[in-house]
GROMACS .gro file of C-alpha atoms in nm:
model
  365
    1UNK     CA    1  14.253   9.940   7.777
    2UNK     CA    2  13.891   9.859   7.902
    3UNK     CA    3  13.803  10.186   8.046
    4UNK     CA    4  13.526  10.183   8.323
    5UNK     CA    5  13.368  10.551   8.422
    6UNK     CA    6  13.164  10.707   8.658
    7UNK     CA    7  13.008  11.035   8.516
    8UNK     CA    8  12.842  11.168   8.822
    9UNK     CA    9  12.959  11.481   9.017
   10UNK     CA   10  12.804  11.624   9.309
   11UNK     CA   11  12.846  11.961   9.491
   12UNK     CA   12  12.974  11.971   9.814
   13UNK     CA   13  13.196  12.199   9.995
   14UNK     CA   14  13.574  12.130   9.894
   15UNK     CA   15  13.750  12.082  10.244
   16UNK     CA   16  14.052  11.860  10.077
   17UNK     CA   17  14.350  11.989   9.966
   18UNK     CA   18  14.483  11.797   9.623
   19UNK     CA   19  14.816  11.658   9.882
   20UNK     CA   20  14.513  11.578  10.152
   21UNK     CA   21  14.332  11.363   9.853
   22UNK     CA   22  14.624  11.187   9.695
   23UNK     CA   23  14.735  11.091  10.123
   24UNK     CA   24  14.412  10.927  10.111
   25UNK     CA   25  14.437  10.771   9.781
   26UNK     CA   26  14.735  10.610   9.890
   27UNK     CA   27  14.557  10.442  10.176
   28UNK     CA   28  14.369  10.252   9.939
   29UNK     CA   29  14.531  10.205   9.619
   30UNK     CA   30  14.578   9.856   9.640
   31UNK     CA   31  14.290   9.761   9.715
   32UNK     CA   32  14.151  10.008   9.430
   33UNK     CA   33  14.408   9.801   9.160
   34UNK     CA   34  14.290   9.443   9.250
   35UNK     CA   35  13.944   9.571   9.214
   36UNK     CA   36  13.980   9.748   8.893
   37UNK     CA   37  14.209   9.424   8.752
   38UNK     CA   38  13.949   9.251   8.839
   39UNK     CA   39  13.670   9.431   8.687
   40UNK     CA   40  13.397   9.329   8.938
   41UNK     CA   41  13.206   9.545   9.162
   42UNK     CA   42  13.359   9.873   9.017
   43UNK     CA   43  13.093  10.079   9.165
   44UNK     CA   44  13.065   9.983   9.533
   45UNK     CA   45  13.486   9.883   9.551
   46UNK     CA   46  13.642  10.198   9.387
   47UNK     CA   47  13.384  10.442   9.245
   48UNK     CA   48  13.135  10.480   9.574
   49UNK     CA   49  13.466  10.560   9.774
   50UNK     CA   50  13.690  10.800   9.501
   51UNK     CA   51  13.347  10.969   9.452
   52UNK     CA   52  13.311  11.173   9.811
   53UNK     CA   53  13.690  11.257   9.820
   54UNK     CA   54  13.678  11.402   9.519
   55UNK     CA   55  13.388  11.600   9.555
   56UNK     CA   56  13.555  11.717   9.835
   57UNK     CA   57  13.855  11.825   9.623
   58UNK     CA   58  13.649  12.003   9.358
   59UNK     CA   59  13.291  12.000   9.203
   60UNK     CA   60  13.302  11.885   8.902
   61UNK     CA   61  13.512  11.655   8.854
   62UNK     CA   62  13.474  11.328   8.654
   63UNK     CA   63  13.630  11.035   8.614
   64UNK     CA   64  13.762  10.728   8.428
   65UNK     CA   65  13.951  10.397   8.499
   66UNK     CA   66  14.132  10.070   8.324
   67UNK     CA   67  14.413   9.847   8.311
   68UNK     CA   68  14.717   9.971   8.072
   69UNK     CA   69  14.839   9.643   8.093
   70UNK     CA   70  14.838   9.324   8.348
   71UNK     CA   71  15.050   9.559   8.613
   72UNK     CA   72  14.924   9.915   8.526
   73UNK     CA   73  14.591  10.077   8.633
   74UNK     CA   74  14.537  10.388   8.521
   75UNK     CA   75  14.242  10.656   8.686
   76UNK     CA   76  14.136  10.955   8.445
   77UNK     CA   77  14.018  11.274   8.592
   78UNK     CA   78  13.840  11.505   8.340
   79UNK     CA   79  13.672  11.791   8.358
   80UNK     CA   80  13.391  11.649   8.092
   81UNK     CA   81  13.423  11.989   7.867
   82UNK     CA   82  13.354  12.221   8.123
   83UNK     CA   83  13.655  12.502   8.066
   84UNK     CA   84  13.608  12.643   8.405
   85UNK     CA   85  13.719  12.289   8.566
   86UNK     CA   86  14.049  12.228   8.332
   87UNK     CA   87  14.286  12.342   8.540
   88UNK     CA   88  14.185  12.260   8.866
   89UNK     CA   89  14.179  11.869   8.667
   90UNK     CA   90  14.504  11.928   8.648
   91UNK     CA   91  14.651  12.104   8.901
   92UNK     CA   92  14.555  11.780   9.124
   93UNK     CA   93  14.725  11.525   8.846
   94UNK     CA   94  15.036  11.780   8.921
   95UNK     CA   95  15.012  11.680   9.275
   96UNK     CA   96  14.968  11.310   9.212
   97UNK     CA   97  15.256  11.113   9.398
   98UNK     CA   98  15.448  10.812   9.244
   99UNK     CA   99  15.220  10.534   9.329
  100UNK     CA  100  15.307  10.204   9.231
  101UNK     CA  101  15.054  10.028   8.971
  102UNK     CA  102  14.907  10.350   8.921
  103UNK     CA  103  14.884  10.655   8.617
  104UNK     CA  104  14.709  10.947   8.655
  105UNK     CA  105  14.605  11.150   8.391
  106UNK     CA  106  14.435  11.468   8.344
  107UNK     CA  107  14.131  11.465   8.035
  108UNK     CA  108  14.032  11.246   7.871
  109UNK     CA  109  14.358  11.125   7.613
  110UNK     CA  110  14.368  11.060   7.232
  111UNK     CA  111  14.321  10.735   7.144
  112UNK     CA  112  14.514  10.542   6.807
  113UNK     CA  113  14.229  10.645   6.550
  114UNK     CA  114  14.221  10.295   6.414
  115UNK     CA  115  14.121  10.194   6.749
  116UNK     CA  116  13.776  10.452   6.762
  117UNK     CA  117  13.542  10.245   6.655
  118UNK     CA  118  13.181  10.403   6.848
  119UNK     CA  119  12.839  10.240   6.862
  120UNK     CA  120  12.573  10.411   7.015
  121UNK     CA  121  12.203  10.343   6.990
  122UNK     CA  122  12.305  10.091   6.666
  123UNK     CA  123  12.477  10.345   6.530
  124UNK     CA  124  12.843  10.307   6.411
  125UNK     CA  125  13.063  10.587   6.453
  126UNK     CA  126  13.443  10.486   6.248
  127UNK     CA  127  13.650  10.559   5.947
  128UNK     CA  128  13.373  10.354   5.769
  129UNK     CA  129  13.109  10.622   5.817
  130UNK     CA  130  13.230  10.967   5.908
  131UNK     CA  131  13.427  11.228   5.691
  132UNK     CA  132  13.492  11.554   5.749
  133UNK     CA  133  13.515  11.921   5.487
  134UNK     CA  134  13.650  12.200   5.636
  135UNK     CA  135  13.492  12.553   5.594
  136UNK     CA  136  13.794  12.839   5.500
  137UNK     CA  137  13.680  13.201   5.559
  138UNK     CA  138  13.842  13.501   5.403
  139UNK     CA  139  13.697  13.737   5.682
  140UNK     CA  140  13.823  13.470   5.952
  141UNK     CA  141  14.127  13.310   5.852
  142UNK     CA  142  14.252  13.148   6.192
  143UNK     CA  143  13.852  12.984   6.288
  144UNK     CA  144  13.897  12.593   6.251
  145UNK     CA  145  13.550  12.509   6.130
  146UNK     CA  146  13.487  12.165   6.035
  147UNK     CA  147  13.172  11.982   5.884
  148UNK     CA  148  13.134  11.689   6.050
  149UNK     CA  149  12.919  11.418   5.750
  150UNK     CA  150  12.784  11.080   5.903
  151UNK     CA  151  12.695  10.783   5.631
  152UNK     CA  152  12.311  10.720   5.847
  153UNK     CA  153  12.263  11.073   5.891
  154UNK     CA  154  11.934  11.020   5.718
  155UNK     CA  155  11.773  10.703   5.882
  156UNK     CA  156  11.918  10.719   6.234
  157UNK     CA  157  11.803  11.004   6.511
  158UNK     CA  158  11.952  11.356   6.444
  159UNK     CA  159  12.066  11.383   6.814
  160UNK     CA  160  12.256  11.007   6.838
  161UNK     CA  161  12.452  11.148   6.515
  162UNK     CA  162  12.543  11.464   6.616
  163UNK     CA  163  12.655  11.330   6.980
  164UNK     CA  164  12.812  11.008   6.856
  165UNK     CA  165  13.049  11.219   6.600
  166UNK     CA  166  13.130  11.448   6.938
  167UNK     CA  167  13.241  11.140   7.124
  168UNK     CA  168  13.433  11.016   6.835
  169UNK     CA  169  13.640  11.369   6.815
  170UNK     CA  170  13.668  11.391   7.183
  171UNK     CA  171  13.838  11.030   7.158
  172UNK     CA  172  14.038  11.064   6.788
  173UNK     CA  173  14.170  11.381   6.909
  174UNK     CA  174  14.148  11.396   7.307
  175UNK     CA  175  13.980  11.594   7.470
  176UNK     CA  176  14.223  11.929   7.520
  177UNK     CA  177  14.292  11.952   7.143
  178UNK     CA  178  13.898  11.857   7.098
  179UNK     CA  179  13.762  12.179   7.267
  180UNK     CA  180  14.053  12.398   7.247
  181UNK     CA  181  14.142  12.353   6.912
  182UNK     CA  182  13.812  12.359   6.727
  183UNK     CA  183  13.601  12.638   6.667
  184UNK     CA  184  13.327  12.535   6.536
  185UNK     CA  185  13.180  12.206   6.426
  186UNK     CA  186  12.867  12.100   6.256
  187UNK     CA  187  12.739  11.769   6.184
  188UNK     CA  188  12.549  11.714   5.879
  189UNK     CA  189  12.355  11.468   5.661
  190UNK     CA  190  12.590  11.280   5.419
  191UNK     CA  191  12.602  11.501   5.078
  192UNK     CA  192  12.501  11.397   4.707
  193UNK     CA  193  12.812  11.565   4.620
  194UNK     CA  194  13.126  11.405   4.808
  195UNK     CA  195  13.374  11.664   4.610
  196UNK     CA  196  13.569  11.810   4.909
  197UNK     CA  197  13.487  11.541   5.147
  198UNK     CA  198  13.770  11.479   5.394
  199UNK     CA  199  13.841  11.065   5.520
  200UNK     CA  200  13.812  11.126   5.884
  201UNK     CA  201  14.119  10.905   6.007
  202UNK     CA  202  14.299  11.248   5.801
  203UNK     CA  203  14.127  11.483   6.048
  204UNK     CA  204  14.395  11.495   6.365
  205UNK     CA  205  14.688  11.582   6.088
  206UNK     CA  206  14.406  11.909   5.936
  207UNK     CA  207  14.425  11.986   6.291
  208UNK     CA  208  14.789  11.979   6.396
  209UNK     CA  209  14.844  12.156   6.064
  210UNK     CA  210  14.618  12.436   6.117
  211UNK     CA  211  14.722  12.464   6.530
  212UNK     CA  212  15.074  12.459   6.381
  213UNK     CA  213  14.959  12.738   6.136
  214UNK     CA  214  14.806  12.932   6.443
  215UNK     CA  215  15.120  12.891   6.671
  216UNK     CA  216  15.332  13.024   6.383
  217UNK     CA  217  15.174  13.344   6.323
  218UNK     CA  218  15.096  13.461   6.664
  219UNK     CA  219  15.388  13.343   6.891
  220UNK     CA  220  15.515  13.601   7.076
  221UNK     CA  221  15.267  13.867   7.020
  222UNK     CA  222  15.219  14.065   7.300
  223UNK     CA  223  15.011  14.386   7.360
  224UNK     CA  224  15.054  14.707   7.657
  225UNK     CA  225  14.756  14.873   7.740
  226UNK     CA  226  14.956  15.122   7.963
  227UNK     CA  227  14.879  15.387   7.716
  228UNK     CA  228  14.558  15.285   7.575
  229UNK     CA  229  14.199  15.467   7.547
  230UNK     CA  230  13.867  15.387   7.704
  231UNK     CA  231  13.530  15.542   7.668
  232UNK     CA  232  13.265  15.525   7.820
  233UNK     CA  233  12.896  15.368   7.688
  234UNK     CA  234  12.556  15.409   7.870
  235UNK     CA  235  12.272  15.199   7.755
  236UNK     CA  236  11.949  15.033   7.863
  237UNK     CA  237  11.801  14.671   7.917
  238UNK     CA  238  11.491  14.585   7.785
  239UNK     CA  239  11.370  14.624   8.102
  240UNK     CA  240  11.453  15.048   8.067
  241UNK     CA  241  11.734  14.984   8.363
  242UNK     CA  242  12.035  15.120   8.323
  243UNK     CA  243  12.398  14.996   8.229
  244UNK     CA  244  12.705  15.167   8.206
  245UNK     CA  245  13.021  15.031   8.048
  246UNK     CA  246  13.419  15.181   8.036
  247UNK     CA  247  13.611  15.001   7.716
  248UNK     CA  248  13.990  15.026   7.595
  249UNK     CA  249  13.872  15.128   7.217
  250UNK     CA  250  14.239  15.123   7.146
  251UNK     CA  251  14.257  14.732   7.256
  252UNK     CA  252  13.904  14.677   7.042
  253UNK     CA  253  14.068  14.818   6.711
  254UNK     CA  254  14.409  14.567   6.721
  255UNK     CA  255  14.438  14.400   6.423
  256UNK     CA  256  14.587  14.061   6.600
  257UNK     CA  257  14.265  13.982   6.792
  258UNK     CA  258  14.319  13.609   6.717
  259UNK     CA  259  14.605  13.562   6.941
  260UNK     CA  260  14.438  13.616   7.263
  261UNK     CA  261  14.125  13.394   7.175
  262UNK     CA  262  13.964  13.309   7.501
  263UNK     CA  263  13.673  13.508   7.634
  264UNK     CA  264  13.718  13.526   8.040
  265UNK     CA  265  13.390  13.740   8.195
  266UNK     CA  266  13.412  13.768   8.558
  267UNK     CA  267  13.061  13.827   8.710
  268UNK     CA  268  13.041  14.046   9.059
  269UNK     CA  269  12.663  14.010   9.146
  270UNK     CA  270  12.535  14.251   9.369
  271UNK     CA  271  12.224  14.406   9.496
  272UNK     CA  272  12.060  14.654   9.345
  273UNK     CA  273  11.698  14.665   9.402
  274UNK     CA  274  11.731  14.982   9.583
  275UNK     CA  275  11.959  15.189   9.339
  276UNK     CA  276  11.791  15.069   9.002
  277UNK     CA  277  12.043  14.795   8.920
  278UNK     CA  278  12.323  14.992   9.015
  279UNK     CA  279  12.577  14.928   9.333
  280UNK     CA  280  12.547  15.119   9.626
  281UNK     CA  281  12.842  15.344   9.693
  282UNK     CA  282  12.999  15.089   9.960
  283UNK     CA  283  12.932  14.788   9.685
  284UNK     CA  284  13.143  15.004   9.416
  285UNK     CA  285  13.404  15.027   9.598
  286UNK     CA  286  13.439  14.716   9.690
  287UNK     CA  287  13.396  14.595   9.337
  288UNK     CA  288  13.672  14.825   9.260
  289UNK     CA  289  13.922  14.672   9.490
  290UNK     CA  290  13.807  14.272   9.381
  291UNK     CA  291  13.867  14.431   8.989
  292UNK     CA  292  14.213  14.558   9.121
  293UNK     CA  293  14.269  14.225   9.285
  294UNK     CA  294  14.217  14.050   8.961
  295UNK     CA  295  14.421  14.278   8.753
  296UNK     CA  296  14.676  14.290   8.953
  297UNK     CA  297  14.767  13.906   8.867
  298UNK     CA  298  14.627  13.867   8.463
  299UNK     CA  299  14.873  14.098   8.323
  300UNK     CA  300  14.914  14.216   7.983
  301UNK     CA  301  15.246  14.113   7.939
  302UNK     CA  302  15.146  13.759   8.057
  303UNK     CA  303  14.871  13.761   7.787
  304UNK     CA  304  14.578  13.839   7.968
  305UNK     CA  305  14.389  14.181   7.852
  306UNK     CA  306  14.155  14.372   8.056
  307UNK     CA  307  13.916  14.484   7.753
  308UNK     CA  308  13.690  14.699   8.029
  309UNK     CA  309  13.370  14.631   8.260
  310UNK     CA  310  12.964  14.648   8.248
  311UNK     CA  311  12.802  14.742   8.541
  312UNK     CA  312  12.385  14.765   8.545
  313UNK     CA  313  12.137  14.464   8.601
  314UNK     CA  314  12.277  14.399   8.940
  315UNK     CA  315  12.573  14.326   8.785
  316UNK     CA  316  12.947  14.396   8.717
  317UNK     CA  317  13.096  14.217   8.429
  318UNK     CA  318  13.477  14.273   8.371
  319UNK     CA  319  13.581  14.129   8.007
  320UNK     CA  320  13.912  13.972   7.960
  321UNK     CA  321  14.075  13.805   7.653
  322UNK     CA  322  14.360  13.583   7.693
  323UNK     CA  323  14.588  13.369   7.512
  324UNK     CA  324  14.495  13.071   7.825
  325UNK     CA  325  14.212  13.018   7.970
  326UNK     CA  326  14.363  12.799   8.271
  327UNK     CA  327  14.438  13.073   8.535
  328UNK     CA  328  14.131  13.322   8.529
  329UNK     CA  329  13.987  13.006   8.673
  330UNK     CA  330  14.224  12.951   8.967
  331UNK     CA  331  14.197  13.388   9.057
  332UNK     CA  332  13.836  13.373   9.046
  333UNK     CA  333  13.849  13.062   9.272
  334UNK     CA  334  14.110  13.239   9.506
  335UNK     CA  335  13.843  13.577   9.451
  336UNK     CA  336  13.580  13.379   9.580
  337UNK     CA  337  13.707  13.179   9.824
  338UNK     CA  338  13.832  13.622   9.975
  339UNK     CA  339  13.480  13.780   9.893
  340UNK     CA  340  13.210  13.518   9.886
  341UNK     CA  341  13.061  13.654  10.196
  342UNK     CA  342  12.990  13.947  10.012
  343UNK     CA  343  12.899  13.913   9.685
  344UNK     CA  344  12.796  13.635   9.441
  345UNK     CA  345  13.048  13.540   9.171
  346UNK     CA  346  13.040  13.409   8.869
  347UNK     CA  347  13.245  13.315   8.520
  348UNK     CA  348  13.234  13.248   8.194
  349UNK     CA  349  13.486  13.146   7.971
  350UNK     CA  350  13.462  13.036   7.551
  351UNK     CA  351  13.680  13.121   7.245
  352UNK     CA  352  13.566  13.414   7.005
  353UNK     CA  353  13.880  13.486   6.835
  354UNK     CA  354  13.756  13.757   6.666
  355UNK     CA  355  13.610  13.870   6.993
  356UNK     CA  356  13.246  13.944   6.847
  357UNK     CA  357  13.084  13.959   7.181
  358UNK     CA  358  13.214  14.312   7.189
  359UNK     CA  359  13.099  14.428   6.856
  360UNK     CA  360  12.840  14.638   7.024
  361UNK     CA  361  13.089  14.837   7.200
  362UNK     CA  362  13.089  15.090   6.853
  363UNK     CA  363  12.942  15.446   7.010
  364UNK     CA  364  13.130  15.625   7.272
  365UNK     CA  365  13.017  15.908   7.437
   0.00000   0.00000   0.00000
């Protein structure tokens, strides 16, 4: 399939509802497929008028297009990496009618690895010139870490390499098992020694393998916190402000970390200039009753612990580790959407399966 794409996302307010978008869609769609078969004036016939509506949607979103075949167009929505945007990709895929000469797909899909052949900047990215080792540690058994080993490593630009082997992952593997799957990759210079080296075109089986591996051990572990332990941490920025943090030490100490290995950190800015970094009473409590809010729907049961909250900095952080990182996504857009008159919100999400951003959590008091 030729694919064309548009990777340009603007922010504007979302005012469309994913039923309202795909209504309008269907207003145009044929005139979208004849331009799109006919692979003239892409921009100005289909990607200047799919660009608005989605923005309206959702920021963020990006997007693909191509012929399947002589009857069959098919428009990609992806969320270009960004974990935060996954879900909402394809919550409005869900909501895609039947539309005749259309597929709609959500990320960007996996692609016959015989058919990834990559150029970029003169540089070829195939079977030909990539292989692959992958790194086994004893301390961290279920991290996927790969070494990613490029034939030109050494005469082309350090930067083309490394991004031209991340395209060629993103399109060998697609681009859900690409990000969720891996750990950790590294591209390096092609070694003296090949011992251990790893075709590439062998990489997607290492990967179902291992995911296979990972599905077997931890299926069906769960974890209560009902009964569980906090305590309590005080501590200082550099700045000599204060912080203050509540943790479930019980939850820290579990010995099946792995199986909830996304990081979710909800982020309740506040102000406070006036208190040293800390909420004013009103603020707390209103933070308090957001925090309840989003507790109240990631469960424990569901796989979604509540590992505790930071509050200093004109902050409030409130740490979560999950098994998915789809719906902490949709409850802090459904937070904001309730609060964002008062406070700022943010979120982060990334996997740590061994959950070492809360090593420092080791003193209570």
């Amino acid at each position: 399939m030729k694919i064309f794409k548009n990777l340009f996302a603007k922010k504007l307010p979302s005012s469309f509802s994913y039923e309202e978008f795909w209504e309008w869609f269907k207003t145009e769609d044929k005139n979208f497929f004849r331009v799109v078969k006919s692979g003239k004036n892409i921009e100005s016939g289909f990607f200047q008028k799919l660009d608005p509506m989605l923005d309206k949607v959702h920021a963020g979103f990006f997007y693909l297009t191509g012929m399947i075949d002589e009857n069959m167009a098919e428009l990609i929505i992806t969320a270009d990496g960004d974990l935060k945007n996954m879900a909402f990709v394809e919550d409005l895929i869900t909501a895609a009618p039947p539309i005749e000469g259309w597929r709609f797909t959500a990320h960007k899909p996996e692609l016959d690895i015989k058919d990834v052949n990559i150029q970029m900047d003169g540089v070829k990215f195939n079977s030909d010139t990539l292989a692959f080792k992958p790194h086994v540690e004893e301390s961290y058994p279920d991290a996927i870490k790969l070494a990613i080993y490029h034939k030109d490593s050494v005469k082309a630009d350090k930067q083309v390499i490394i991004n031209g082997s991340y395209i060629y992952l993103d399109n060998c593997l697609g681009e859900i098992r690409s990000i969720t799957a891996i750990d950790y990759v590294e591209v390096e210079g092609w070694p003296d020694n090949e011992e251990g080296l790893v075709p590439i075109n062998k990489i997607k089986d290492y990967i179902i393998w291992r995911e296979k591996e990972f599905v077997e051990k931890y299926e069906g572990v769960k974890y209560n916190t009902e009964h569980d332990s906090y305590a309590s941490y005080e501590a200082q920025f550099e700045d000599g402000t204060p912080l203050i943090a509540t943790i479930n030490t019980d939850l820290l100490a579990w010995d099946a970390k792995a199986s909830h290995p996304w990081i979710c950190i909800f982020t309740i800015v506040y102000d406070g200039k006036e208190n040293n970094g800390f909420p004013t009473q009103d603020d707390f409590e209103a933070m308090d009753k957001i925090e309840l809010e989003i507790t109240d729907v990631l469960k424990d049961y569901l796989g979604y612990l509540n590992v505790g909250r930071q509050t200093g900095g004109d902050r409030r952080d409130i740490y979560f580790s999950c098994k998915d990182f789809r719906e902490p996504s949709r409850v802090m857009e459904r937070i904001e959407k309730k609060f964002g008159d008062q406070f700022k919100f943010e979120l982060d999400i990334f996997k740590d399966k061994y959950w070492s951003i809360h090593e420092r959590f080791t003193n209570p008091i």
